[in-house]
GROMACS .gro file of C-alpha atoms in nm:
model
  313
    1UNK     CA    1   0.000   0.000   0.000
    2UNK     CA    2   0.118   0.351  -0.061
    3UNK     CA    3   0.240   0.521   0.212
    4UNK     CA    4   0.042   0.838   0.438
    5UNK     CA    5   0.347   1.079   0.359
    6UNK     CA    6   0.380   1.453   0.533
    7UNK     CA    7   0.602   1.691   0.325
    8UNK     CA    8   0.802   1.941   0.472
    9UNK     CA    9   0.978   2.207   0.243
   10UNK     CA   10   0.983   2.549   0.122
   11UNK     CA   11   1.182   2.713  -0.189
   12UNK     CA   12   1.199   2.527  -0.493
   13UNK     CA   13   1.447   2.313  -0.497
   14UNK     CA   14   1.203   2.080  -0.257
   15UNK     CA   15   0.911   2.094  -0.535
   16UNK     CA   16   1.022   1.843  -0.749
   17UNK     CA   17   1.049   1.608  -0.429
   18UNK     CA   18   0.727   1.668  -0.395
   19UNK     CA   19   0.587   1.585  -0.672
   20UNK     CA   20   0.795   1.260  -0.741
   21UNK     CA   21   0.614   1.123  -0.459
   22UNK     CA   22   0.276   1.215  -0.550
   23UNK     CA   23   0.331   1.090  -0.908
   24UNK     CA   24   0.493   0.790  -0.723
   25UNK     CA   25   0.106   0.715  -0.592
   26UNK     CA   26   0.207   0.806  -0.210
   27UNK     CA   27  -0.078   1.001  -0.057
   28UNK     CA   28   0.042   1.349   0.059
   29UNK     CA   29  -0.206   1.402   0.361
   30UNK     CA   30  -0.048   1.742   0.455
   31UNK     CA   31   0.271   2.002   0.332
   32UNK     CA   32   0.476   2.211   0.605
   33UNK     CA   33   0.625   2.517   0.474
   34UNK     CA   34   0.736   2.816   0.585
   35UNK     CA   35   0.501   3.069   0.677
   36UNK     CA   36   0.407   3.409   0.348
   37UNK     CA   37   0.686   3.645   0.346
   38UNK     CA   38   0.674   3.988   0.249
   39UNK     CA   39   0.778   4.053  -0.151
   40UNK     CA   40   0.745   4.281  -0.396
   41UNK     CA   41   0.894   4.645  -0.443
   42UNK     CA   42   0.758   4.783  -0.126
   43UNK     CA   43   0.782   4.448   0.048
   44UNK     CA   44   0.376   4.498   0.096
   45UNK     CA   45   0.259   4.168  -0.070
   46UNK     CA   46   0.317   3.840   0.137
   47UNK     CA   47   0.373   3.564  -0.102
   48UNK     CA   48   0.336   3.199  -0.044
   49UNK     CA   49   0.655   2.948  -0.056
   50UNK     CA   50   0.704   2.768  -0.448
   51UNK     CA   51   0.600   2.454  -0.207
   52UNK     CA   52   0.306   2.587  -0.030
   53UNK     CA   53   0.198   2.670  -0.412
   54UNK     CA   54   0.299   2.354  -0.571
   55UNK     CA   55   0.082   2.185  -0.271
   56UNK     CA   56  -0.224   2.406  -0.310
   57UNK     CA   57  -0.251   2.331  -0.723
   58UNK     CA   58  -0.235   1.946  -0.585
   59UNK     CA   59  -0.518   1.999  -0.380
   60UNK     CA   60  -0.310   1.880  -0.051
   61UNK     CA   61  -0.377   2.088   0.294
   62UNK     CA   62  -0.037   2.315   0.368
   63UNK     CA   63   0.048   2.397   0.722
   64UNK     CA   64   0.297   2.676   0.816
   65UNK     CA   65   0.375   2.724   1.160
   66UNK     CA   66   0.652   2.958   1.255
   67UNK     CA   67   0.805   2.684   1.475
   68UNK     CA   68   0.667   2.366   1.689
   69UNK     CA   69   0.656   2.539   2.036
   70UNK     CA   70   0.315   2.530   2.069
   71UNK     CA   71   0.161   2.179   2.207
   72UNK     CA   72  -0.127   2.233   1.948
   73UNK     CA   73   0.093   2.227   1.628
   74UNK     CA   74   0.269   1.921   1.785
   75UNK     CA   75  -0.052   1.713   1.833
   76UNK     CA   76  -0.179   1.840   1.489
   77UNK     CA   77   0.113   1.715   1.291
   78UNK     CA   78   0.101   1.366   1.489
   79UNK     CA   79  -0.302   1.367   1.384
   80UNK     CA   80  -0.220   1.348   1.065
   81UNK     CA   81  -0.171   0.979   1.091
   82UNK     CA   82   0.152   1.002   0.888
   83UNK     CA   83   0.359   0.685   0.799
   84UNK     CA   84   0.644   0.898   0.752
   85UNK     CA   85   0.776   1.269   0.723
   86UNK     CA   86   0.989   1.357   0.424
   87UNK     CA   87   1.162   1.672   0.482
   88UNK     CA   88   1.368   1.907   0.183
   89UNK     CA   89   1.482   2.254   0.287
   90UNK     CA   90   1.227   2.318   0.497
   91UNK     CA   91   1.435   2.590   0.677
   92UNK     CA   92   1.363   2.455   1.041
   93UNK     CA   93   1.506   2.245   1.293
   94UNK     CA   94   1.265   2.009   1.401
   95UNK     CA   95   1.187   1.914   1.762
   96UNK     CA   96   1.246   1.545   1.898
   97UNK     CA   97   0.838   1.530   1.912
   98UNK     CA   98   0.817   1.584   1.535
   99UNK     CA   99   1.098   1.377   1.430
  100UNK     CA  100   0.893   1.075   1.639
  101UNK     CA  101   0.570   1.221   1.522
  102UNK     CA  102   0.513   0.945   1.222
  103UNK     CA  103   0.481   0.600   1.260
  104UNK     CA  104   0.854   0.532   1.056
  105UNK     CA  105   1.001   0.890   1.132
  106UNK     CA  106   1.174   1.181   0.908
  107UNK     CA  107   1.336   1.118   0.592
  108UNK     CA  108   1.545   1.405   0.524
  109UNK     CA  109   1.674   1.480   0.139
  110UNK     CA  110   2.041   1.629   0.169
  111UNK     CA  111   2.217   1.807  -0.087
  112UNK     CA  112   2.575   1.652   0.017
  113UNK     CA  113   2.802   1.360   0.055
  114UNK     CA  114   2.761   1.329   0.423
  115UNK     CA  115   2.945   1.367   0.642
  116UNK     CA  116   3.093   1.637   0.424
  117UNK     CA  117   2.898   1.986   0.422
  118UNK     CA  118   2.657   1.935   0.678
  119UNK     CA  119   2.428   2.232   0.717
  120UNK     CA  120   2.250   2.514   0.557
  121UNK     CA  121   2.448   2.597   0.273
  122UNK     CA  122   2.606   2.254   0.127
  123UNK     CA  123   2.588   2.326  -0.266
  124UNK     CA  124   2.769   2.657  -0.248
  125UNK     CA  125   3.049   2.531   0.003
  126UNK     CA  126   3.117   2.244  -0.197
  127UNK     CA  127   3.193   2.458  -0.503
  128UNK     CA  128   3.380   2.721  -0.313
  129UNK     CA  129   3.656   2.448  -0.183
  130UNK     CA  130   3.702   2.312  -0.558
  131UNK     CA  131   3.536   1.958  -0.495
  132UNK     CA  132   3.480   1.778  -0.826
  133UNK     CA  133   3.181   1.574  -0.669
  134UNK     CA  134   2.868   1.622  -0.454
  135UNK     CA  135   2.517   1.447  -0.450
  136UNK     CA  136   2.176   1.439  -0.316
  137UNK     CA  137   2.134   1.136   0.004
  138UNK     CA  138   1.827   1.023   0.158
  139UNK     CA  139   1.927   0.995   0.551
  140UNK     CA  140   1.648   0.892   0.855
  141UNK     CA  141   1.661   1.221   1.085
  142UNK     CA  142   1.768   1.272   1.397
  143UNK     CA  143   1.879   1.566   1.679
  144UNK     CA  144   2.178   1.620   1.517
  145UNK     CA  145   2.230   1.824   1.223
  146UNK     CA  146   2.242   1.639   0.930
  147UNK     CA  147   2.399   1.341   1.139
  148UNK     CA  148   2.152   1.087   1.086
  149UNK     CA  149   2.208   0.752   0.936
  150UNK     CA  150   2.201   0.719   0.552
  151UNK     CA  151   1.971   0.491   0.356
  152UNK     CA  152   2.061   0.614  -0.010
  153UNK     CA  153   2.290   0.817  -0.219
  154UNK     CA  154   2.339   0.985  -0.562
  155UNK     CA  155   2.631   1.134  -0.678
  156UNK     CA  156   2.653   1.453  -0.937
  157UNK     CA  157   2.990   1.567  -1.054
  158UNK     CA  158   3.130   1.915  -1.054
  159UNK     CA  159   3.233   2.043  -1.362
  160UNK     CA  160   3.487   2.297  -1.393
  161UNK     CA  161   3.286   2.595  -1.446
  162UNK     CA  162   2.962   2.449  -1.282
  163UNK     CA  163   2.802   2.763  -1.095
  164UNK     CA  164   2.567   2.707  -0.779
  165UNK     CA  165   2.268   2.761  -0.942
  166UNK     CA  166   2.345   2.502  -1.205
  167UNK     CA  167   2.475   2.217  -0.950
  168UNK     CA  168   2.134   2.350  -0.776
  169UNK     CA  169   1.924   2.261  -1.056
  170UNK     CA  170   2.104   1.915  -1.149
  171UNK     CA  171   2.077   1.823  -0.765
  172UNK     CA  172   1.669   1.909  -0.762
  173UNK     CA  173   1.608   1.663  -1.010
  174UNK     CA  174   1.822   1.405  -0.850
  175UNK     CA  175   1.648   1.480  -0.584
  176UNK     CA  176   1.286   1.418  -0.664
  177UNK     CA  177   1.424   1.035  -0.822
  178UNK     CA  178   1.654   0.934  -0.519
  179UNK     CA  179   1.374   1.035  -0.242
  180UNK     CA  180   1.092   0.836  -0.450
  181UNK     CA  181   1.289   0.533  -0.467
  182UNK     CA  182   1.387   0.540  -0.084
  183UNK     CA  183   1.014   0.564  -0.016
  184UNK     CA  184   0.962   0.301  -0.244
  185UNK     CA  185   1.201   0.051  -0.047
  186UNK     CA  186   1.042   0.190   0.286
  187UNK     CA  187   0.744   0.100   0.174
  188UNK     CA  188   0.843  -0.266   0.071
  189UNK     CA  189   1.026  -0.309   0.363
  190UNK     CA  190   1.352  -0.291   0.214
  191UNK     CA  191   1.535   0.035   0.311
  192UNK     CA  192   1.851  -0.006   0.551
  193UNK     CA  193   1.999   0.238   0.733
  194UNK     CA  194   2.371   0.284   0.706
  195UNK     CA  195   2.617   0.523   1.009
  196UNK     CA  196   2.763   0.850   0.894
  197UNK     CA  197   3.104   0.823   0.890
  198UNK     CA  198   3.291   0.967   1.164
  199UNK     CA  199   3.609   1.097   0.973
  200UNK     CA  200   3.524   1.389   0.683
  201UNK     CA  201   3.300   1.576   0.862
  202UNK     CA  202   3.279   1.948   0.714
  203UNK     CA  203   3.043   2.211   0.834
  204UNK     CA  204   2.847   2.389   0.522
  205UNK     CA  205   2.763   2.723   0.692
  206UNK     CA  206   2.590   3.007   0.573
  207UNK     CA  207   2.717   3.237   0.343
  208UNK     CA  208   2.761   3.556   0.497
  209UNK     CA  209   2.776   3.886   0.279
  210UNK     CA  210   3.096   3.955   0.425
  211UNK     CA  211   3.248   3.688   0.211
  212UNK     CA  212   3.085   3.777  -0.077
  213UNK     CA  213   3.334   4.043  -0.233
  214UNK     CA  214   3.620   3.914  -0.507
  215UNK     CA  215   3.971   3.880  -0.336
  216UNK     CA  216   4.163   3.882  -0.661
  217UNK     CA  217   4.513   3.857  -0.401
  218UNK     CA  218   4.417   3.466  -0.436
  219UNK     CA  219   4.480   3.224  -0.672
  220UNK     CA  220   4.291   3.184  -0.992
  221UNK     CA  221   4.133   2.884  -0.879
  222UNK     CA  222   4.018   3.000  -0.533
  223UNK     CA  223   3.911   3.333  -0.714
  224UNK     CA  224   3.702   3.118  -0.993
  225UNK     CA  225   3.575   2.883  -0.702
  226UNK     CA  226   3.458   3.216  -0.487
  227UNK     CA  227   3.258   3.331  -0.807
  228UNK     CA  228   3.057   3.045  -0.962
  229UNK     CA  229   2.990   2.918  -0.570
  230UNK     CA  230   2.813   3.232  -0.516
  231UNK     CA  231   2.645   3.266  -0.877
  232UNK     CA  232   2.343   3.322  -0.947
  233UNK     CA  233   2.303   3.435  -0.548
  234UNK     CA  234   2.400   3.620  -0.373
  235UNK     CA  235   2.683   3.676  -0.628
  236UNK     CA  236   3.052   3.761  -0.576
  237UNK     CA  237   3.141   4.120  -0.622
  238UNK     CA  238   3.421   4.376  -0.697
  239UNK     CA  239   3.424   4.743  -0.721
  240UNK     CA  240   3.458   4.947  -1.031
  241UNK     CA  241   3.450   5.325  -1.053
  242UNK     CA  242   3.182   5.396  -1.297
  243UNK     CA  243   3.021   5.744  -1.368
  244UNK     CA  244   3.332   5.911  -1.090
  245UNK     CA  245   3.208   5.631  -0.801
  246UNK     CA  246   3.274   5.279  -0.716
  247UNK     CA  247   2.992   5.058  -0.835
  248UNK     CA  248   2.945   4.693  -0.703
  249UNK     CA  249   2.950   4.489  -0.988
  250UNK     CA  250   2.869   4.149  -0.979
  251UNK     CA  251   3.040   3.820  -1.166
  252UNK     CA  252   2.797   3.552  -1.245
  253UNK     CA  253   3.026   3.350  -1.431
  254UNK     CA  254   3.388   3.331  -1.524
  255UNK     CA  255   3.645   3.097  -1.665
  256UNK     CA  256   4.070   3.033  -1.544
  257UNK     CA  257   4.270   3.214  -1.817
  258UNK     CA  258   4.628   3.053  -1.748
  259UNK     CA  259   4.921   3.054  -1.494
  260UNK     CA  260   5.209   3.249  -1.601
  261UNK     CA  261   5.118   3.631  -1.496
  262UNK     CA  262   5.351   3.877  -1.372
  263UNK     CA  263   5.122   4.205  -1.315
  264UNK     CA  264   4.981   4.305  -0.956
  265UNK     CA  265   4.632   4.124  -0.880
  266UNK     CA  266   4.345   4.299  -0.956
  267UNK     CA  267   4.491   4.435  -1.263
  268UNK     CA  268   4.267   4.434  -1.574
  269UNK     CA  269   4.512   4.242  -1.870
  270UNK     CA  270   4.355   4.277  -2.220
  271UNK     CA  271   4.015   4.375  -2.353
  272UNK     CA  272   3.830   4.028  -2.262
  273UNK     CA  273   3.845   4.123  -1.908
  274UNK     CA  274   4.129   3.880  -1.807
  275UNK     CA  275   4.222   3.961  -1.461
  276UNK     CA  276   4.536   3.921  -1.285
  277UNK     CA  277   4.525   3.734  -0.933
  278UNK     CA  278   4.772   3.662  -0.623
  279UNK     CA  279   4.868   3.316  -0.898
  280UNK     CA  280   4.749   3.293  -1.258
  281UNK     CA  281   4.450   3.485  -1.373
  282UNK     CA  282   4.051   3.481  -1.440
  283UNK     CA  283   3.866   3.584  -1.746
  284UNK     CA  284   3.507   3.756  -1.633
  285UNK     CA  285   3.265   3.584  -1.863
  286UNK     CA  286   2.910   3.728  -1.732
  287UNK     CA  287   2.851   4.021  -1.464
  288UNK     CA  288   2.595   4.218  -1.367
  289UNK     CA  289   2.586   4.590  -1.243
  290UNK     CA  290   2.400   4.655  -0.958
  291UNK     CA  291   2.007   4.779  -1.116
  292UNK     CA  292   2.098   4.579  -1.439
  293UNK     CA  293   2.048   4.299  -1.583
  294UNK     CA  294   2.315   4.026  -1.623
  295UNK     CA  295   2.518   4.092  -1.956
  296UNK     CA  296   2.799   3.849  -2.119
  297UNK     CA  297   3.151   4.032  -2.116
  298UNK     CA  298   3.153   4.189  -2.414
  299UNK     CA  299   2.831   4.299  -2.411
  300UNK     CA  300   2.908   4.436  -2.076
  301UNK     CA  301   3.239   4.655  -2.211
  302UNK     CA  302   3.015   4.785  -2.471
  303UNK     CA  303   2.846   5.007  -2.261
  304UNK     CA  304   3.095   4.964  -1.983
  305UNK     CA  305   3.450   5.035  -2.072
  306UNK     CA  306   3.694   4.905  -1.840
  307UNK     CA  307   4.077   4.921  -1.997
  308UNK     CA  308   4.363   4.713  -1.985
  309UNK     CA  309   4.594   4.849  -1.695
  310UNK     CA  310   4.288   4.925  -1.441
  311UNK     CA  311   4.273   4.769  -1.108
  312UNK     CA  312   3.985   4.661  -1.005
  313UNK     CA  313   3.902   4.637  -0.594
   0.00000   0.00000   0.00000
Protein backbone atom coordinates (compact mmCIF):
# COMPACT_ATOMS: atom_id res chain seq x y z
CA UNK A 1 0.00 0.00 0.00
CA UNK A 2 1.18 3.51 -0.61
CA UNK A 3 2.40 5.21 2.12
CA UNK A 4 0.42 8.38 4.38
CA UNK A 5 3.47 10.79 3.59
CA UNK A 6 3.80 14.53 5.33
CA UNK A 7 6.02 16.91 3.25
CA UNK A 8 8.02 19.41 4.72
CA UNK A 9 9.78 22.07 2.43
CA UNK A 10 9.83 25.49 1.22
CA UNK A 11 11.82 27.13 -1.89
CA UNK A 12 11.99 25.27 -4.93
CA UNK A 13 14.47 23.13 -4.97
CA UNK A 14 12.03 20.80 -2.57
CA UNK A 15 9.11 20.94 -5.35
CA UNK A 16 10.22 18.43 -7.49
CA UNK A 17 10.49 16.08 -4.29
CA UNK A 18 7.27 16.68 -3.95
CA UNK A 19 5.87 15.85 -6.72
CA UNK A 20 7.95 12.60 -7.41
CA UNK A 21 6.14 11.23 -4.59
CA UNK A 22 2.76 12.15 -5.50
CA UNK A 23 3.31 10.90 -9.08
CA UNK A 24 4.93 7.90 -7.23
CA UNK A 25 1.06 7.15 -5.92
CA UNK A 26 2.07 8.06 -2.10
CA UNK A 27 -0.78 10.01 -0.57
CA UNK A 28 0.42 13.49 0.59
CA UNK A 29 -2.06 14.02 3.61
CA UNK A 30 -0.48 17.42 4.55
CA UNK A 31 2.71 20.02 3.32
CA UNK A 32 4.76 22.11 6.05
CA UNK A 33 6.25 25.17 4.74
CA UNK A 34 7.36 28.16 5.85
CA UNK A 35 5.01 30.69 6.77
CA UNK A 36 4.07 34.09 3.48
CA UNK A 37 6.86 36.45 3.46
CA UNK A 38 6.74 39.88 2.49
CA UNK A 39 7.78 40.53 -1.51
CA UNK A 40 7.45 42.81 -3.96
CA UNK A 41 8.94 46.45 -4.43
CA UNK A 42 7.58 47.83 -1.26
CA UNK A 43 7.82 44.48 0.48
CA UNK A 44 3.76 44.98 0.96
CA UNK A 45 2.59 41.68 -0.70
CA UNK A 46 3.17 38.40 1.37
CA UNK A 47 3.73 35.64 -1.02
CA UNK A 48 3.36 31.99 -0.44
CA UNK A 49 6.55 29.48 -0.56
CA UNK A 50 7.04 27.68 -4.48
CA UNK A 51 6.00 24.54 -2.07
CA UNK A 52 3.06 25.87 -0.30
CA UNK A 53 1.98 26.70 -4.12
CA UNK A 54 2.99 23.54 -5.71
CA UNK A 55 0.82 21.85 -2.71
CA UNK A 56 -2.24 24.06 -3.10
CA UNK A 57 -2.51 23.31 -7.23
CA UNK A 58 -2.35 19.46 -5.85
CA UNK A 59 -5.18 19.99 -3.80
CA UNK A 60 -3.10 18.80 -0.51
CA UNK A 61 -3.77 20.88 2.94
CA UNK A 62 -0.37 23.15 3.68
CA UNK A 63 0.48 23.97 7.22
CA UNK A 64 2.97 26.76 8.16
CA UNK A 65 3.75 27.24 11.60
CA UNK A 66 6.52 29.58 12.55
CA UNK A 67 8.05 26.84 14.75
CA UNK A 68 6.67 23.66 16.89
CA UNK A 69 6.56 25.39 20.36
CA UNK A 70 3.15 25.30 20.69
CA UNK A 71 1.61 21.79 22.07
CA UNK A 72 -1.27 22.33 19.48
CA UNK A 73 0.93 22.27 16.28
CA UNK A 74 2.69 19.21 17.85
CA UNK A 75 -0.52 17.13 18.33
CA UNK A 76 -1.79 18.40 14.89
CA UNK A 77 1.13 17.15 12.91
CA UNK A 78 1.01 13.66 14.89
CA UNK A 79 -3.02 13.67 13.84
CA UNK A 80 -2.20 13.48 10.65
CA UNK A 81 -1.71 9.79 10.91
CA UNK A 82 1.52 10.02 8.88
CA UNK A 83 3.59 6.85 7.99
CA UNK A 84 6.44 8.98 7.52
CA UNK A 85 7.76 12.69 7.23
CA UNK A 86 9.89 13.57 4.24
CA UNK A 87 11.62 16.72 4.82
CA UNK A 88 13.68 19.07 1.83
CA UNK A 89 14.82 22.54 2.87
CA UNK A 90 12.27 23.18 4.97
CA UNK A 91 14.35 25.90 6.77
CA UNK A 92 13.63 24.55 10.41
CA UNK A 93 15.06 22.45 12.93
CA UNK A 94 12.65 20.09 14.01
CA UNK A 95 11.87 19.14 17.62
CA UNK A 96 12.46 15.45 18.98
CA UNK A 97 8.38 15.30 19.12
CA UNK A 98 8.17 15.84 15.35
CA UNK A 99 10.98 13.77 14.30
CA UNK A 100 8.93 10.75 16.39
CA UNK A 101 5.70 12.21 15.22
CA UNK A 102 5.13 9.45 12.22
CA UNK A 103 4.81 6.00 12.60
CA UNK A 104 8.54 5.32 10.56
CA UNK A 105 10.01 8.90 11.32
CA UNK A 106 11.74 11.81 9.08
CA UNK A 107 13.36 11.18 5.92
CA UNK A 108 15.45 14.05 5.24
CA UNK A 109 16.74 14.80 1.39
CA UNK A 110 20.41 16.29 1.69
CA UNK A 111 22.17 18.07 -0.87
CA UNK A 112 25.75 16.52 0.17
CA UNK A 113 28.02 13.60 0.55
CA UNK A 114 27.61 13.29 4.23
CA UNK A 115 29.45 13.67 6.42
CA UNK A 116 30.93 16.37 4.24
CA UNK A 117 28.98 19.86 4.22
CA UNK A 118 26.57 19.35 6.78
CA UNK A 119 24.28 22.32 7.17
CA UNK A 120 22.50 25.14 5.57
CA UNK A 121 24.48 25.97 2.73
CA UNK A 122 26.06 22.54 1.27
CA UNK A 123 25.88 23.26 -2.66
CA UNK A 124 27.69 26.57 -2.48
CA UNK A 125 30.49 25.31 0.03
CA UNK A 126 31.17 22.44 -1.97
CA UNK A 127 31.93 24.58 -5.03
CA UNK A 128 33.80 27.21 -3.13
CA UNK A 129 36.56 24.48 -1.83
CA UNK A 130 37.02 23.12 -5.58
CA UNK A 131 35.36 19.58 -4.95
CA UNK A 132 34.80 17.78 -8.26
CA UNK A 133 31.81 15.74 -6.69
CA UNK A 134 28.68 16.22 -4.54
CA UNK A 135 25.17 14.47 -4.50
CA UNK A 136 21.76 14.39 -3.16
CA UNK A 137 21.34 11.36 0.04
CA UNK A 138 18.27 10.23 1.58
CA UNK A 139 19.27 9.95 5.51
CA UNK A 140 16.48 8.92 8.55
CA UNK A 141 16.61 12.21 10.85
CA UNK A 142 17.68 12.72 13.97
CA UNK A 143 18.79 15.66 16.79
CA UNK A 144 21.78 16.20 15.17
CA UNK A 145 22.30 18.24 12.23
CA UNK A 146 22.42 16.39 9.30
CA UNK A 147 23.99 13.41 11.39
CA UNK A 148 21.52 10.87 10.86
CA UNK A 149 22.08 7.52 9.36
CA UNK A 150 22.01 7.19 5.52
CA UNK A 151 19.71 4.91 3.56
CA UNK A 152 20.61 6.14 -0.10
CA UNK A 153 22.90 8.17 -2.19
CA UNK A 154 23.39 9.85 -5.62
CA UNK A 155 26.31 11.34 -6.78
CA UNK A 156 26.53 14.53 -9.37
CA UNK A 157 29.90 15.67 -10.54
CA UNK A 158 31.30 19.15 -10.54
CA UNK A 159 32.33 20.43 -13.62
CA UNK A 160 34.87 22.97 -13.93
CA UNK A 161 32.86 25.95 -14.46
CA UNK A 162 29.62 24.49 -12.82
CA UNK A 163 28.02 27.63 -10.95
CA UNK A 164 25.67 27.07 -7.79
CA UNK A 165 22.68 27.61 -9.42
CA UNK A 166 23.45 25.02 -12.05
CA UNK A 167 24.75 22.17 -9.50
CA UNK A 168 21.34 23.50 -7.76
CA UNK A 169 19.24 22.61 -10.56
CA UNK A 170 21.04 19.15 -11.49
CA UNK A 171 20.77 18.23 -7.65
CA UNK A 172 16.69 19.09 -7.62
CA UNK A 173 16.08 16.63 -10.10
CA UNK A 174 18.22 14.05 -8.50
CA UNK A 175 16.48 14.80 -5.84
CA UNK A 176 12.86 14.18 -6.64
CA UNK A 177 14.24 10.35 -8.22
CA UNK A 178 16.54 9.34 -5.19
CA UNK A 179 13.74 10.35 -2.42
CA UNK A 180 10.92 8.36 -4.50
CA UNK A 181 12.89 5.33 -4.67
CA UNK A 182 13.87 5.40 -0.84
CA UNK A 183 10.14 5.64 -0.16
CA UNK A 184 9.62 3.01 -2.44
CA UNK A 185 12.01 0.51 -0.47
CA UNK A 186 10.42 1.90 2.86
CA UNK A 187 7.44 1.00 1.74
CA UNK A 188 8.43 -2.66 0.71
CA UNK A 189 10.26 -3.09 3.63
CA UNK A 190 13.52 -2.91 2.14
CA UNK A 191 15.35 0.35 3.11
CA UNK A 192 18.51 -0.06 5.51
CA UNK A 193 19.99 2.38 7.33
CA UNK A 194 23.71 2.84 7.06
CA UNK A 195 26.17 5.23 10.09
CA UNK A 196 27.63 8.50 8.94
CA UNK A 197 31.04 8.23 8.90
CA UNK A 198 32.91 9.67 11.64
CA UNK A 199 36.09 10.97 9.73
CA UNK A 200 35.24 13.89 6.83
CA UNK A 201 33.00 15.76 8.62
CA UNK A 202 32.79 19.48 7.14
CA UNK A 203 30.43 22.11 8.34
CA UNK A 204 28.47 23.89 5.22
CA UNK A 205 27.63 27.23 6.92
CA UNK A 206 25.90 30.07 5.73
CA UNK A 207 27.17 32.37 3.43
CA UNK A 208 27.61 35.56 4.97
CA UNK A 209 27.76 38.86 2.79
CA UNK A 210 30.96 39.55 4.25
CA UNK A 211 32.48 36.88 2.11
CA UNK A 212 30.85 37.77 -0.77
CA UNK A 213 33.34 40.43 -2.33
CA UNK A 214 36.20 39.14 -5.07
CA UNK A 215 39.71 38.80 -3.36
CA UNK A 216 41.63 38.82 -6.61
CA UNK A 217 45.13 38.57 -4.01
CA UNK A 218 44.17 34.66 -4.36
CA UNK A 219 44.80 32.24 -6.72
CA UNK A 220 42.91 31.84 -9.92
CA UNK A 221 41.33 28.84 -8.79
CA UNK A 222 40.18 30.00 -5.33
CA UNK A 223 39.11 33.33 -7.14
CA UNK A 224 37.02 31.18 -9.93
CA UNK A 225 35.75 28.83 -7.02
CA UNK A 226 34.58 32.16 -4.87
CA UNK A 227 32.58 33.31 -8.07
CA UNK A 228 30.57 30.45 -9.62
CA UNK A 229 29.90 29.18 -5.70
CA UNK A 230 28.13 32.32 -5.16
CA UNK A 231 26.45 32.66 -8.77
CA UNK A 232 23.43 33.22 -9.47
CA UNK A 233 23.03 34.35 -5.48
CA UNK A 234 24.00 36.20 -3.73
CA UNK A 235 26.83 36.76 -6.28
CA UNK A 236 30.52 37.61 -5.76
CA UNK A 237 31.41 41.20 -6.22
CA UNK A 238 34.21 43.76 -6.97
CA UNK A 239 34.24 47.43 -7.21
CA UNK A 240 34.58 49.47 -10.31
CA UNK A 241 34.50 53.25 -10.53
CA UNK A 242 31.82 53.96 -12.97
CA UNK A 243 30.21 57.44 -13.68
CA UNK A 244 33.32 59.11 -10.90
CA UNK A 245 32.08 56.31 -8.01
CA UNK A 246 32.74 52.79 -7.16
CA UNK A 247 29.92 50.58 -8.35
CA UNK A 248 29.45 46.93 -7.03
CA UNK A 249 29.50 44.89 -9.88
CA UNK A 250 28.69 41.49 -9.79
CA UNK A 251 30.40 38.20 -11.66
CA UNK A 252 27.97 35.52 -12.45
CA UNK A 253 30.26 33.50 -14.31
CA UNK A 254 33.88 33.31 -15.24
CA UNK A 255 36.45 30.97 -16.65
CA UNK A 256 40.70 30.33 -15.44
CA UNK A 257 42.70 32.14 -18.17
CA UNK A 258 46.28 30.53 -17.48
CA UNK A 259 49.21 30.54 -14.94
CA UNK A 260 52.09 32.49 -16.01
CA UNK A 261 51.18 36.31 -14.96
CA UNK A 262 53.51 38.77 -13.72
CA UNK A 263 51.22 42.05 -13.15
CA UNK A 264 49.81 43.05 -9.56
CA UNK A 265 46.32 41.24 -8.80
CA UNK A 266 43.45 42.99 -9.56
CA UNK A 267 44.91 44.35 -12.63
CA UNK A 268 42.67 44.34 -15.74
CA UNK A 269 45.12 42.42 -18.70
CA UNK A 270 43.55 42.77 -22.20
CA UNK A 271 40.15 43.75 -23.53
CA UNK A 272 38.30 40.28 -22.62
CA UNK A 273 38.45 41.23 -19.08
CA UNK A 274 41.29 38.80 -18.07
CA UNK A 275 42.22 39.61 -14.61
CA UNK A 276 45.36 39.21 -12.85
CA UNK A 277 45.25 37.34 -9.33
CA UNK A 278 47.72 36.62 -6.23
CA UNK A 279 48.68 33.16 -8.98
CA UNK A 280 47.49 32.93 -12.58
CA UNK A 281 44.50 34.85 -13.73
CA UNK A 282 40.51 34.81 -14.40
CA UNK A 283 38.66 35.84 -17.46
CA UNK A 284 35.07 37.56 -16.33
CA UNK A 285 32.65 35.84 -18.63
CA UNK A 286 29.10 37.28 -17.32
CA UNK A 287 28.51 40.21 -14.64
CA UNK A 288 25.95 42.18 -13.67
CA UNK A 289 25.86 45.90 -12.43
CA UNK A 290 24.00 46.55 -9.58
CA UNK A 291 20.07 47.79 -11.16
CA UNK A 292 20.98 45.79 -14.39
CA UNK A 293 20.48 42.99 -15.83
CA UNK A 294 23.15 40.26 -16.23
CA UNK A 295 25.18 40.92 -19.56
CA UNK A 296 27.99 38.49 -21.19
CA UNK A 297 31.51 40.32 -21.16
CA UNK A 298 31.53 41.89 -24.14
CA UNK A 299 28.31 42.99 -24.11
CA UNK A 300 29.08 44.36 -20.76
CA UNK A 301 32.39 46.55 -22.11
CA UNK A 302 30.15 47.85 -24.71
CA UNK A 303 28.46 50.07 -22.61
CA UNK A 304 30.95 49.64 -19.83
CA UNK A 305 34.50 50.35 -20.72
CA UNK A 306 36.94 49.05 -18.40
CA UNK A 307 40.77 49.21 -19.97
CA UNK A 308 43.63 47.13 -19.85
CA UNK A 309 45.94 48.49 -16.95
CA UNK A 310 42.88 49.25 -14.41
CA UNK A 311 42.73 47.69 -11.08
CA UNK A 312 39.85 46.61 -10.05
CA UNK A 313 39.02 46.37 -5.94
Amino acid sequence: MALRIIFMGTPDFSVPTLEALADAGHEIVAVYSQPPRPAGRRGLELVKSPVHQAAERRGIPVFTPVNFRAEEDREAFRAHGADVAVVVAYGLLLPEAILTGTRLGCYNGHASLLPRWRGAAPIQRAIMAGDDETGMMVMKMDKGLDTGPVALMRRVAIGENMTAGALHDALMQAGGALMAEAMGRLEAGGLPLTPQAEEGVLYAAKIDKAETRIDFSKPAKDVHNHIRGLSPFPGAWFELPIAGKPERVKVLASERAGEGVSKPAGTVLDDRLTIACGKGAVRLVRLQKAGGKPLDAADFLRGTPVSAGEVLS
